[in-house]
Structures are given as C-alpha cells and as structure tokens.
C-alpha cells in the first residue's frame, strides 16, 4: 500500500524546516561582541551588594585557597 | 506548484541573506578603513598596520591602550600605523575615553558599526596585524597583557622586515 503525501504538505514541512534552521543557528541568537555595551553596564550586574560579596569572596578565597569561584570581571560584556 | 516552489526559494534566500558576514581570518584581505569612520582615516595600503577594535565599556581595551602607545613610540618611525576603531554607540563615551587616555595613534568611531560588522570581530577587543599588502597576518582576540605585547612586537618586527609583494593582478 502506497501513501501519497500531498505536495502542499511537503512544501509546508520544507518551509518550516528552513525557518527553524534560521532560528537555531548561533548567529541568529548570539549578541555580537560589539553590541554588548548595555550588558557591560554595572546596572546589569545581578549582584545587589557588591561590597559584601567582595568581602565574602576575599574570606572564601583565603580559607578555601580558591579565587574567582563566584566569577570575576564585570557584568556581561564577555570581554576577556 | 510553480508558485509554491518560488515561495520556498524566496524563503530559503531570505534565510541565507539574513546571515551575518563571514569573519575576517588570517590571510584575508582587510576591508578598506578609509571613508568608513566618523573622521577621515589614513589609508593602510602599503603600511604595516594594527587595526584594533575597542569600546569604552570594555575593561581589557583600557589596559591595551598604554601598550599600543608604547608600540607606537617604538615602531611608528619604522612604518607602523595603528588605527583604533571604537564601536561605542554614544559618541560622548568615545570622547571621554579618548580625552582620558590621549592616545598618540589614530582613533576613530565606527558609527553605525559598518566596519566591525563586516570584519565580524570574535570578541572585544580584537586587533588585526596587517602587512603591507593589506593581508591579515595575525589576529589577537582579547588583550592578555605582556603576552599580547610580546607577540605584537615580534609580529610587527617581522612584517616591517618583509618587503612588499607585488600586488595581485
């Protein structure tokens, strides 16, 4: 028994496939390095108590001999 | 049927058309900088050049500027040209940064991100070391202090010692 797929359905499936490929590429969802100015703003830092966290980091790194465990650097600019 | 096929082809074309520029890689011809920035930029044709993409919000960029100033002092007289291209969206941020660091090399604002989009830098900052034939010879993604300084010095010395190749027909 042979099932015939309608051409319209095949075309719709192809179109959906093409569109989904466009959405899933990394280029489409990635914030470009030169567009990260807003992410790098200190206001984007989720930390509400920077001084307190810095003290806790200092204590933790002294006691545990591990620095940078909470993350280092600023906000989300992605600079390295 | 023909109409449906045409529709699919148009959609596929749109999907491909919206993809970004390919990244400039080692061996590629660097795009022309002249006429692409807010202020007239010198042509890099025939010169050994470093084109650096930076932003005022990028901390490693701040660290890199004194290093570029030292590089400029050592090699500008030997034919090195440094162009620092800012991707700041607000010209006031650009002005403040330039006033603070007073770089002795050329700095420009890439208004509209036309150039950086074409080059498609992988991170901030990224610098491209370009030979006399405008070919990208080395790329430094990020600034890593003395490690980057030493590499840049070696690379610049190598490129300065090279004779320019005849241009491709």
PDB file of C-alpha atoms in Angstrom:
ATOM      1  CA  UNK A   1       0.000   0.000   0.000  1.00  0.00           C
ATOM      2  CA  UNK A   2       1.470   3.290  -1.054  1.00  0.00           C
ATOM      3  CA  UNK A   3       0.600   6.502   0.844  1.00  0.00           C
ATOM      4  CA  UNK A   4       0.780   9.663  -1.218  1.00  0.00           C
ATOM      5  CA  UNK A   5       1.941  12.761   0.656  1.00  0.00           C
ATOM      6  CA  UNK A   6       0.251  15.874  -0.695  1.00  0.00           C
ATOM      7  CA  UNK A   7       2.697  18.273  -2.346  1.00  0.00           C
ATOM      8  CA  UNK A   8       1.319  21.199  -0.322  1.00  0.00           C
ATOM      9  CA  UNK A   9       2.052  19.383   2.952  1.00  0.00           C
ATOM     10  CA  UNK A  10       5.588  18.566   1.806  1.00  0.00           C
ATOM     11  CA  UNK A  11       6.191  22.200   0.873  1.00  0.00           C
ATOM     12  CA  UNK A  12       4.871  23.447   4.207  1.00  0.00           C
ATOM     13  CA  UNK A  13       7.167  20.999   6.013  1.00  0.00           C
ATOM     14  CA  UNK A  14      10.096  22.241   3.934  1.00  0.00           C
ATOM     15  CA  UNK A  15       9.267  25.884   4.713  1.00  0.00           C
ATOM     16  CA  UNK A  16       9.019  25.158   8.440  1.00  0.00           C
ATOM     17  CA  UNK A  17      12.349  23.373   8.236  1.00  0.00           C
ATOM     18  CA  UNK A  18      14.029  26.328   6.520  1.00  0.00           C
ATOM     19  CA  UNK A  19      12.622  28.794   9.052  1.00  0.00           C
ATOM     20  CA  UNK A  20      13.574  26.650  12.034  1.00  0.00           C
ATOM     21  CA  UNK A  21      17.125  26.336  10.704  1.00  0.00           C
ATOM     22  CA  UNK A  22      17.324  30.139  10.603  1.00  0.00           C
ATOM     23  CA  UNK A  23      16.200  30.371  14.228  1.00  0.00           C
ATOM     24  CA  UNK A  24      18.524  27.727  15.521  1.00  0.00           C
ATOM     25  CA  UNK A  25      21.782  28.988  14.056  1.00  0.00           C
ATOM     26  CA  UNK A  26      24.081  30.524  16.651  1.00  0.00           C
ATOM     27  CA  UNK A  27      24.410  33.694  14.580  1.00  0.00           C
ATOM     28  CA  UNK A  28      20.707  34.433  14.972  1.00  0.00           C
ATOM     29  CA  UNK A  29      20.654  34.199  18.768  1.00  0.00           C
ATOM     30  CA  UNK A  30      24.126  35.467  19.611  1.00  0.00           C
ATOM     31  CA  UNK A  31      24.665  39.020  20.878  1.00  0.00           C
ATOM     32  CA  UNK A  32      27.538  40.371  18.835  1.00  0.00           C
ATOM     33  CA  UNK A  33      30.643  41.390  20.794  1.00  0.00           C
ATOM     34  CA  UNK A  34      30.255  44.990  19.620  1.00  0.00           C
ATOM     35  CA  UNK A  35      26.642  45.096  20.826  1.00  0.00           C
ATOM     36  CA  UNK A  36      27.447  44.192  24.441  1.00  0.00           C
ATOM     37  CA  UNK A  37      27.741  47.736  25.745  1.00  0.00           C
ATOM     38  CA  UNK A  38      24.429  47.561  27.593  1.00  0.00           C
ATOM     39  CA  UNK A  39      25.234  44.124  29.013  1.00  0.00           C
ATOM     40  CA  UNK A  40      28.537  45.501  30.318  1.00  0.00           C
ATOM     41  CA  UNK A  41      26.812  48.306  32.223  1.00  0.00           C
ATOM     42  CA  UNK A  42      27.204  47.866  36.007  1.00  0.00           C
ATOM     43  CA  UNK A  43      23.420  48.129  36.341  1.00  0.00           C
ATOM     44  CA  UNK A  44      23.163  44.752  34.577  1.00  0.00           C
ATOM     45  CA  UNK A  45      25.106  43.092  37.389  1.00  0.00           C
ATOM     46  CA  UNK A  46      22.574  40.934  39.281  1.00  0.00           C
ATOM     47  CA  UNK A  47      24.579  41.360  42.465  1.00  0.00           C
ATOM     48  CA  UNK A  48      22.784  43.812  44.813  1.00  0.00           C
ATOM     49  CA  UNK A  49      25.589  44.047  47.359  1.00  0.00           C
ATOM     50  CA  UNK A  50      28.896  44.282  45.541  1.00  0.00           C
ATOM     51  CA  UNK A  51      30.921  45.294  48.614  1.00  0.00           C
ATOM     52  CA  UNK A  52      29.522  42.486  50.768  1.00  0.00           C
ATOM     53  CA  UNK A  53      30.156  39.943  48.050  1.00  0.00           C
ATOM     54  CA  UNK A  54      33.704  41.168  47.573  1.00  0.00           C
ATOM     55  CA  UNK A  55      34.330  40.672  51.320  1.00  0.00           C
ATOM     56  CA  UNK A  56      32.809  37.197  51.241  1.00  0.00           C
ATOM     57  CA  UNK A  57      34.926  36.355  48.188  1.00  0.00           C
ATOM     58  CA  UNK A  58      38.026  37.514  49.985  1.00  0.00           C
ATOM     59  CA  UNK A  59      37.227  35.403  53.034  1.00  0.00           C
ATOM     60  CA  UNK A  60      36.301  32.374  50.933  1.00  0.00           C
ATOM     61  CA  UNK A  61      39.377  32.577  48.750  1.00  0.00           C
ATOM     62  CA  UNK A  62      41.604  32.958  51.832  1.00  0.00           C
ATOM     63  CA  UNK A  63      40.068  29.972  53.609  1.00  0.00           C
ATOM     64  CA  UNK A  64      39.496  27.716  50.648  1.00  0.00           C
ATOM     65  CA  UNK A  65      42.552  28.777  48.643  1.00  0.00           C
ATOM     66  CA  UNK A  66      40.369  29.276  45.592  1.00  0.00           C
ATOM     67  CA  UNK A  67      39.763  32.635  43.990  1.00  0.00           C
ATOM     68  CA  UNK A  68      37.342  33.516  41.255  1.00  0.00           C
ATOM     69  CA  UNK A  69      34.840  30.825  42.185  1.00  0.00           C
ATOM     70  CA  UNK A  70      31.974  33.290  42.130  1.00  0.00           C
ATOM     71  CA  UNK A  71      33.094  34.698  38.812  1.00  0.00           C
ATOM     72  CA  UNK A  72      35.415  37.551  38.060  1.00  0.00           C
ATOM     73  CA  UNK A  73      35.267  40.677  35.950  1.00  0.00           C
ATOM     74  CA  UNK A  74      32.299  42.966  35.499  1.00  0.00           C
ATOM     75  CA  UNK A  75      28.912  42.306  34.049  1.00  0.00           C
ATOM     76  CA  UNK A  76      28.057  40.606  30.790  1.00  0.00           C
ATOM     77  CA  UNK A  77      30.262  42.220  28.199  1.00  0.00           C
ATOM     78  CA  UNK A  78      32.076  38.950  27.571  1.00  0.00           C
ATOM     79  CA  UNK A  79      35.448  40.691  27.403  1.00  0.00           C
ATOM     80  CA  UNK A  80      38.352  38.508  28.230  1.00  0.00           C
TER      81      UNK A  80
ATOM     82  CA  UNK B   1       3.075  24.137  -7.926  1.00  0.00           C
ATOM     83  CA  UNK B   2       5.403  26.678  -9.543  1.00  0.00           C
ATOM     84  CA  UNK B   3       4.185  29.389  -7.175  1.00  0.00           C
ATOM     85  CA  UNK B   4       4.837  27.198  -4.140  1.00  0.00           C
ATOM     86  CA  UNK B   5       8.319  26.373  -5.368  1.00  0.00           C
ATOM     87  CA  UNK B   6       9.024  30.067  -5.902  1.00  0.00           C
ATOM     88  CA  UNK B   7       7.845  30.791  -2.356  1.00  0.00           C
ATOM     89  CA  UNK B   8      10.167  28.162  -0.930  1.00  0.00           C
ATOM     90  CA  UNK B   9      13.109  29.534  -2.910  1.00  0.00           C
ATOM     91  CA  UNK B  10      12.369  33.084  -1.706  1.00  0.00           C
ATOM     92  CA  UNK B  11      12.221  31.920   1.926  1.00  0.00           C
ATOM     93  CA  UNK B  12      15.473  29.997   1.560  1.00  0.00           C
ATOM     94  CA  UNK B  13      17.086  33.073   0.026  1.00  0.00           C
ATOM     95  CA  UNK B  14      15.867  35.232   2.900  1.00  0.00           C
ATOM     96  CA  UNK B  15      17.216  32.768   5.450  1.00  0.00           C
ATOM     97  CA  UNK B  16      20.618  32.816   3.786  1.00  0.00           C
ATOM     98  CA  UNK B  17      20.542  36.580   3.211  1.00  0.00           C
ATOM     99  CA  UNK B  18      19.994  37.388   6.875  1.00  0.00           C
ATOM    100  CA  UNK B  19      23.093  35.500   7.981  1.00  0.00           C
ATOM    101  CA  UNK B  20      25.925  37.747   9.127  1.00  0.00           C
ATOM    102  CA  UNK B  21      29.205  38.475   7.356  1.00  0.00           C
ATOM    103  CA  UNK B  22      31.937  35.895   7.447  1.00  0.00           C
ATOM    104  CA  UNK B  23      34.667  36.596   9.962  1.00  0.00           C
ATOM    105  CA  UNK B  24      37.868  38.112   8.594  1.00  0.00           C
ATOM    106  CA  UNK B  25      40.573  35.492   9.088  1.00  0.00           C
ATOM    107  CA  UNK B  26      44.333  35.227   8.742  1.00  0.00           C
ATOM    108  CA  UNK B  27      45.230  35.500   5.054  1.00  0.00           C
ATOM    109  CA  UNK B  28      42.144  37.534   4.143  1.00  0.00           C
ATOM    110  CA  UNK B  29      42.349  40.996   2.657  1.00  0.00           C
ATOM    111  CA  UNK B  30      41.360  43.500   5.353  1.00  0.00           C
ATOM    112  CA  UNK B  31      38.493  45.781   4.316  1.00  0.00           C
ATOM    113  CA  UNK B  32      39.316  49.369   3.412  1.00  0.00           C
ATOM    114  CA  UNK B  33      39.106  51.582   6.509  1.00  0.00           C
ATOM    115  CA  UNK B  34      39.345  54.882   4.695  1.00  0.00           C
ATOM    116  CA  UNK B  35      35.978  56.616   4.437  1.00  0.00           C
ATOM    117  CA  UNK B  36      34.286  54.138   6.805  1.00  0.00           C
ATOM    118  CA  UNK B  37      34.700  56.061  10.058  1.00  0.00           C
ATOM    119  CA  UNK B  38      33.460  59.345  11.528  1.00  0.00           C
ATOM    120  CA  UNK B  39      36.757  61.140  10.921  1.00  0.00           C
ATOM    121  CA  UNK B  40      38.986  60.723   7.872  1.00  0.00           C
ATOM    122  CA  UNK B  41      41.149  57.657   8.493  1.00  0.00           C
ATOM    123  CA  UNK B  42      44.527  57.223   6.838  1.00  0.00           C
ATOM    124  CA  UNK B  43      44.793  54.503   4.220  1.00  0.00           C
ATOM    125  CA  UNK B  44      46.597  51.392   5.433  1.00  0.00           C
ATOM    126  CA  UNK B  45      47.715  50.406   1.942  1.00  0.00           C
ATOM    127  CA  UNK B  46      51.468  49.906   1.772  1.00  0.00           C
ATOM    128  CA  UNK B  47      51.936  50.165   5.557  1.00  0.00           C
ATOM    129  CA  UNK B  48      52.289  47.640   8.324  1.00  0.00           C
ATOM    130  CA  UNK B  49      49.175  48.276  10.370  1.00  0.00           C
ATOM    131  CA  UNK B  50      47.436  47.264  13.549  1.00  0.00           C
ATOM    132  CA  UNK B  51      43.689  47.763  13.464  1.00  0.00           C
ATOM    133  CA  UNK B  52      42.214  47.431  16.934  1.00  0.00           C
ATOM    134  CA  UNK B  53      38.501  47.275  17.700  1.00  0.00           C
ATOM    135  CA  UNK B  54      37.670  48.612  21.151  1.00  0.00           C
ATOM    136  CA  UNK B  55      34.889  50.106  23.252  1.00  0.00           C
ATOM    137  CA  UNK B  56      34.843  52.389  26.284  1.00  0.00           C
ATOM    138  CA  UNK B  57      32.836  49.784  28.247  1.00  0.00           C
ATOM    139  CA  UNK B  58      35.429  47.071  27.683  1.00  0.00           C
ATOM    140  CA  UNK B  59      37.937  46.793  30.556  1.00  0.00           C
ATOM    141  CA  UNK B  60      40.732  44.982  28.626  1.00  0.00           C
ATOM    142  CA  UNK B  61      40.553  47.750  25.990  1.00  0.00           C
ATOM    143  CA  UNK B  62      41.538  50.244  28.702  1.00  0.00           C
ATOM    144  CA  UNK B  63      44.515  48.081  29.595  1.00  0.00           C
ATOM    145  CA  UNK B  64      45.547  47.745  25.956  1.00  0.00           C
ATOM    146  CA  UNK B  65      45.802  51.457  25.153  1.00  0.00           C
ATOM    147  CA  UNK B  66      49.030  52.160  27.083  1.00  0.00           C
ATOM    148  CA  UNK B  67      50.557  49.089  25.389  1.00  0.00           C
ATOM    149  CA  UNK B  68      49.609  50.388  21.949  1.00  0.00           C
ATOM    150  CA  UNK B  69      51.089  53.766  22.894  1.00  0.00           C
ATOM    151  CA  UNK B  70      54.413  52.044  23.707  1.00  0.00           C
ATOM    152  CA  UNK B  71      54.242  50.077  20.465  1.00  0.00           C
ATOM    153  CA  UNK B  72      53.538  53.261  18.546  1.00  0.00           C
ATOM    154  CA  UNK B  73      56.513  55.008  20.163  1.00  0.00           C
ATOM    155  CA  UNK B  74      58.816  52.129  19.225  1.00  0.00           C
ATOM    156  CA  UNK B  75      57.665  51.376  15.678  1.00  0.00           C
ATOM    157  CA  UNK B  76      55.798  54.360  14.178  1.00  0.00           C
ATOM    158  CA  UNK B  77      59.059  55.737  12.800  1.00  0.00           C
ATOM    159  CA  UNK B  78      59.738  52.338  11.182  1.00  0.00           C
ATOM    160  CA  UNK B  79      56.448  52.305   9.304  1.00  0.00           C
ATOM    161  CA  UNK B  80      53.843  51.003  11.759  1.00  0.00           C
ATOM    162  CA  UNK B  81      50.412  52.567  11.639  1.00  0.00           C
ATOM    163  CA  UNK B  82      47.967  51.923  14.496  1.00  0.00           C
ATOM    164  CA  UNK B  83      44.272  52.525  13.972  1.00  0.00           C
ATOM    165  CA  UNK B  84      41.970  52.046  16.932  1.00  0.00           C
ATOM    166  CA  UNK B  85      38.346  51.757  15.878  1.00  0.00           C
ATOM    167  CA  UNK B  86      35.711  52.285  18.556  1.00  0.00           C
ATOM    168  CA  UNK B  87      32.357  50.524  18.463  1.00  0.00           C
ATOM    169  CA  UNK B  88      30.790  52.828  21.075  1.00  0.00           C
ATOM    170  CA  UNK B  89      27.196  53.705  20.348  1.00  0.00           C
ATOM    171  CA  UNK B  90      27.322  57.008  22.214  1.00  0.00           C
ATOM    172  CA  UNK B  91      29.921  59.433  20.775  1.00  0.00           C
ATOM    173  CA  UNK B  92      30.151  61.070  24.245  1.00  0.00           C
ATOM    174  CA  UNK B  93      31.571  57.815  25.682  1.00  0.00           C
ATOM    175  CA  UNK B  94      34.104  57.735  22.857  1.00  0.00           C
ATOM    176  CA  UNK B  95      35.110  61.353  23.506  1.00  0.00           C
ATOM    177  CA  UNK B  96      35.503  60.772  27.258  1.00  0.00           C
ATOM    178  CA  UNK B  97      37.682  57.697  26.685  1.00  0.00           C
ATOM    179  CA  UNK B  98      39.911  59.485  24.173  1.00  0.00           C
ATOM    180  CA  UNK B  99      40.225  62.531  26.457  1.00  0.00           C
ATOM    181  CA  UNK B 100      41.251  60.272  29.344  1.00  0.00           C
ATOM    182  CA  UNK B 101      43.881  58.227  27.501  1.00  0.00           C
ATOM    183  CA  UNK B 102      45.046  60.780  24.870  1.00  0.00           C
ATOM    184  CA  UNK B 103      46.307  58.038  22.543  1.00  0.00           C
ATOM    185  CA  UNK B 104      49.242  59.031  20.326  1.00  0.00           C
ATOM    186  CA  UNK B 105      47.826  56.913  17.483  1.00  0.00           C
ATOM    187  CA  UNK B 106      44.726  57.288  15.294  1.00  0.00           C
ATOM    188  CA  UNK B 107      41.360  56.632  16.932  1.00  0.00           C
ATOM    189  CA  UNK B 108      38.047  56.543  15.108  1.00  0.00           C
ATOM    190  CA  UNK B 109      34.407  55.888  15.817  1.00  0.00           C
ATOM    191  CA  UNK B 110      32.719  53.238  13.699  1.00  0.00           C
ATOM    192  CA  UNK B 111      29.356  54.952  13.697  1.00  0.00           C
ATOM    193  CA  UNK B 112      26.640  52.501  12.673  1.00  0.00           C
ATOM    194  CA  UNK B 113      29.010  49.537  13.186  1.00  0.00           C
ATOM    195  CA  UNK B 114      29.554  49.303   9.465  1.00  0.00           C
ATOM    196  CA  UNK B 115      33.197  48.232   9.598  1.00  0.00           C
ATOM    197  CA  UNK B 116      33.009  45.975  12.659  1.00  0.00           C
ATOM    198  CA  UNK B 117      30.017  44.183  11.174  1.00  0.00           C
ATOM    199  CA  UNK B 118      31.989  43.486   8.009  1.00  0.00           C
ATOM    200  CA  UNK B 119      35.052  42.311   9.928  1.00  0.00           C
ATOM    201  CA  UNK B 120      32.856  40.431  12.412  1.00  0.00           C
ATOM    202  CA  UNK B 121      35.213  40.523  15.374  1.00  0.00           C
ATOM    203  CA  UNK B 122      35.064  37.452  17.645  1.00  0.00           C
ATOM    204  CA  UNK B 123      35.425  39.372  20.921  1.00  0.00           C
ATOM    205  CA  UNK B 124      36.267  42.769  22.381  1.00  0.00           C
ATOM    206  CA  UNK B 125      38.984  43.881  21.972  1.00  0.00           C
ATOM    207  CA  UNK B 126      40.330  42.240  18.833  1.00  0.00           C
ATOM    208  CA  UNK B 127      43.321  43.505  16.910  1.00  0.00           C
ATOM    209  CA  UNK B 128      44.376  42.630  13.395  1.00  0.00           C
ATOM    210  CA  UNK B 129      48.022  42.809  12.381  1.00  0.00           C
ATOM    211  CA  UNK B 130      48.113  43.632   8.684  1.00  0.00           C
ATOM    212  CA  UNK B 131      51.009  43.513   6.257  1.00  0.00           C
ATOM    213  CA  UNK B 132      51.921  45.963   3.504  1.00  0.00           C
ATOM    214  CA  UNK B 133      49.624  44.174   1.059  1.00  0.00           C
ATOM    215  CA  UNK B 134      46.640  44.680   3.393  1.00  0.00           C
ATOM    216  CA  UNK B 135      46.584  40.952   4.219  1.00  0.00           C
ATOM    217  CA  UNK B 136      45.672  39.952   7.760  1.00  0.00           C
ATOM    218  CA  UNK B 137      48.682  38.082   9.119  1.00  0.00           C
ATOM    219  CA  UNK B 138      47.880  37.781  12.818  1.00  0.00           C
ATOM    220  CA  UNK B 139      44.760  38.181  14.922  1.00  0.00           C
ATOM    221  CA  UNK B 140      44.654  38.766  18.669  1.00  0.00           C
ATOM    222  CA  UNK B 141      41.260  38.117  20.219  1.00  0.00           C
ATOM    223  CA  UNK B 142      41.233  39.771  23.632  1.00  0.00           C
ATOM    224  CA  UNK B 143      44.101  41.508  25.356  1.00  0.00           C
ATOM    225  CA  UNK B 144      46.290  39.344  27.608  1.00  0.00           C
ATOM    226  CA  UNK B 145      48.821  41.817  28.985  1.00  0.00           C
ATOM    227  CA  UNK B 146      52.519  41.182  28.456  1.00  0.00           C
ATOM    228  CA  UNK B 147      51.795  38.007  26.477  1.00  0.00           C
ATOM    229  CA  UNK B 148      49.968  40.020  23.814  1.00  0.00           C
ATOM    230  CA  UNK B 149      52.582  42.815  23.976  1.00  0.00           C
ATOM    231  CA  UNK B 150      55.436  40.425  23.253  1.00  0.00           C
ATOM    232  CA  UNK B 151      53.580  38.709  20.416  1.00  0.00           C
ATOM    233  CA  UNK B 152      52.685  42.036  18.844  1.00  0.00           C
ATOM    234  CA  UNK B 153      56.279  43.244  18.982  1.00  0.00           C
ATOM    235  CA  UNK B 154      57.567  40.074  17.312  1.00  0.00           C
ATOM    236  CA  UNK B 155      54.885  40.204  14.641  1.00  0.00           C
ATOM    237  CA  UNK B 156      55.373  43.891  13.881  1.00  0.00           C
ATOM    238  CA  UNK B 157      59.148  43.433  13.613  1.00  0.00           C
ATOM    239  CA  UNK B 158      58.623  40.514  11.234  1.00  0.00           C
ATOM    240  CA  UNK B 159      56.235  42.450   8.999  1.00  0.00           C
ATOM    241  CA  UNK B 160      58.401  45.563   8.971  1.00  0.00           C
ATOM    242  CA  UNK B 161      61.382  43.453   7.871  1.00  0.00           C
ATOM    243  CA  UNK B 162      59.389  41.991   4.972  1.00  0.00           C
ATOM    244  CA  UNK B 163      59.457  43.574   1.561  1.00  0.00           C
ATOM    245  CA  UNK B 164      56.044  44.247  -0.006  1.00  0.00           C
ATOM    246  CA  UNK B 165      54.964  41.635  -2.525  1.00  0.00           C
ATOM    247  CA  UNK B 166      53.844  42.811  -5.935  1.00  0.00           C
ATOM    248  CA  UNK B 167      50.081  43.342  -5.962  1.00  0.00           C
ATOM    249  CA  UNK B 168      47.975  40.555  -7.443  1.00  0.00           C
ATOM    250  CA  UNK B 169      46.830  41.290 -10.992  1.00  0.00           C
TER     251      UNK B 169
END
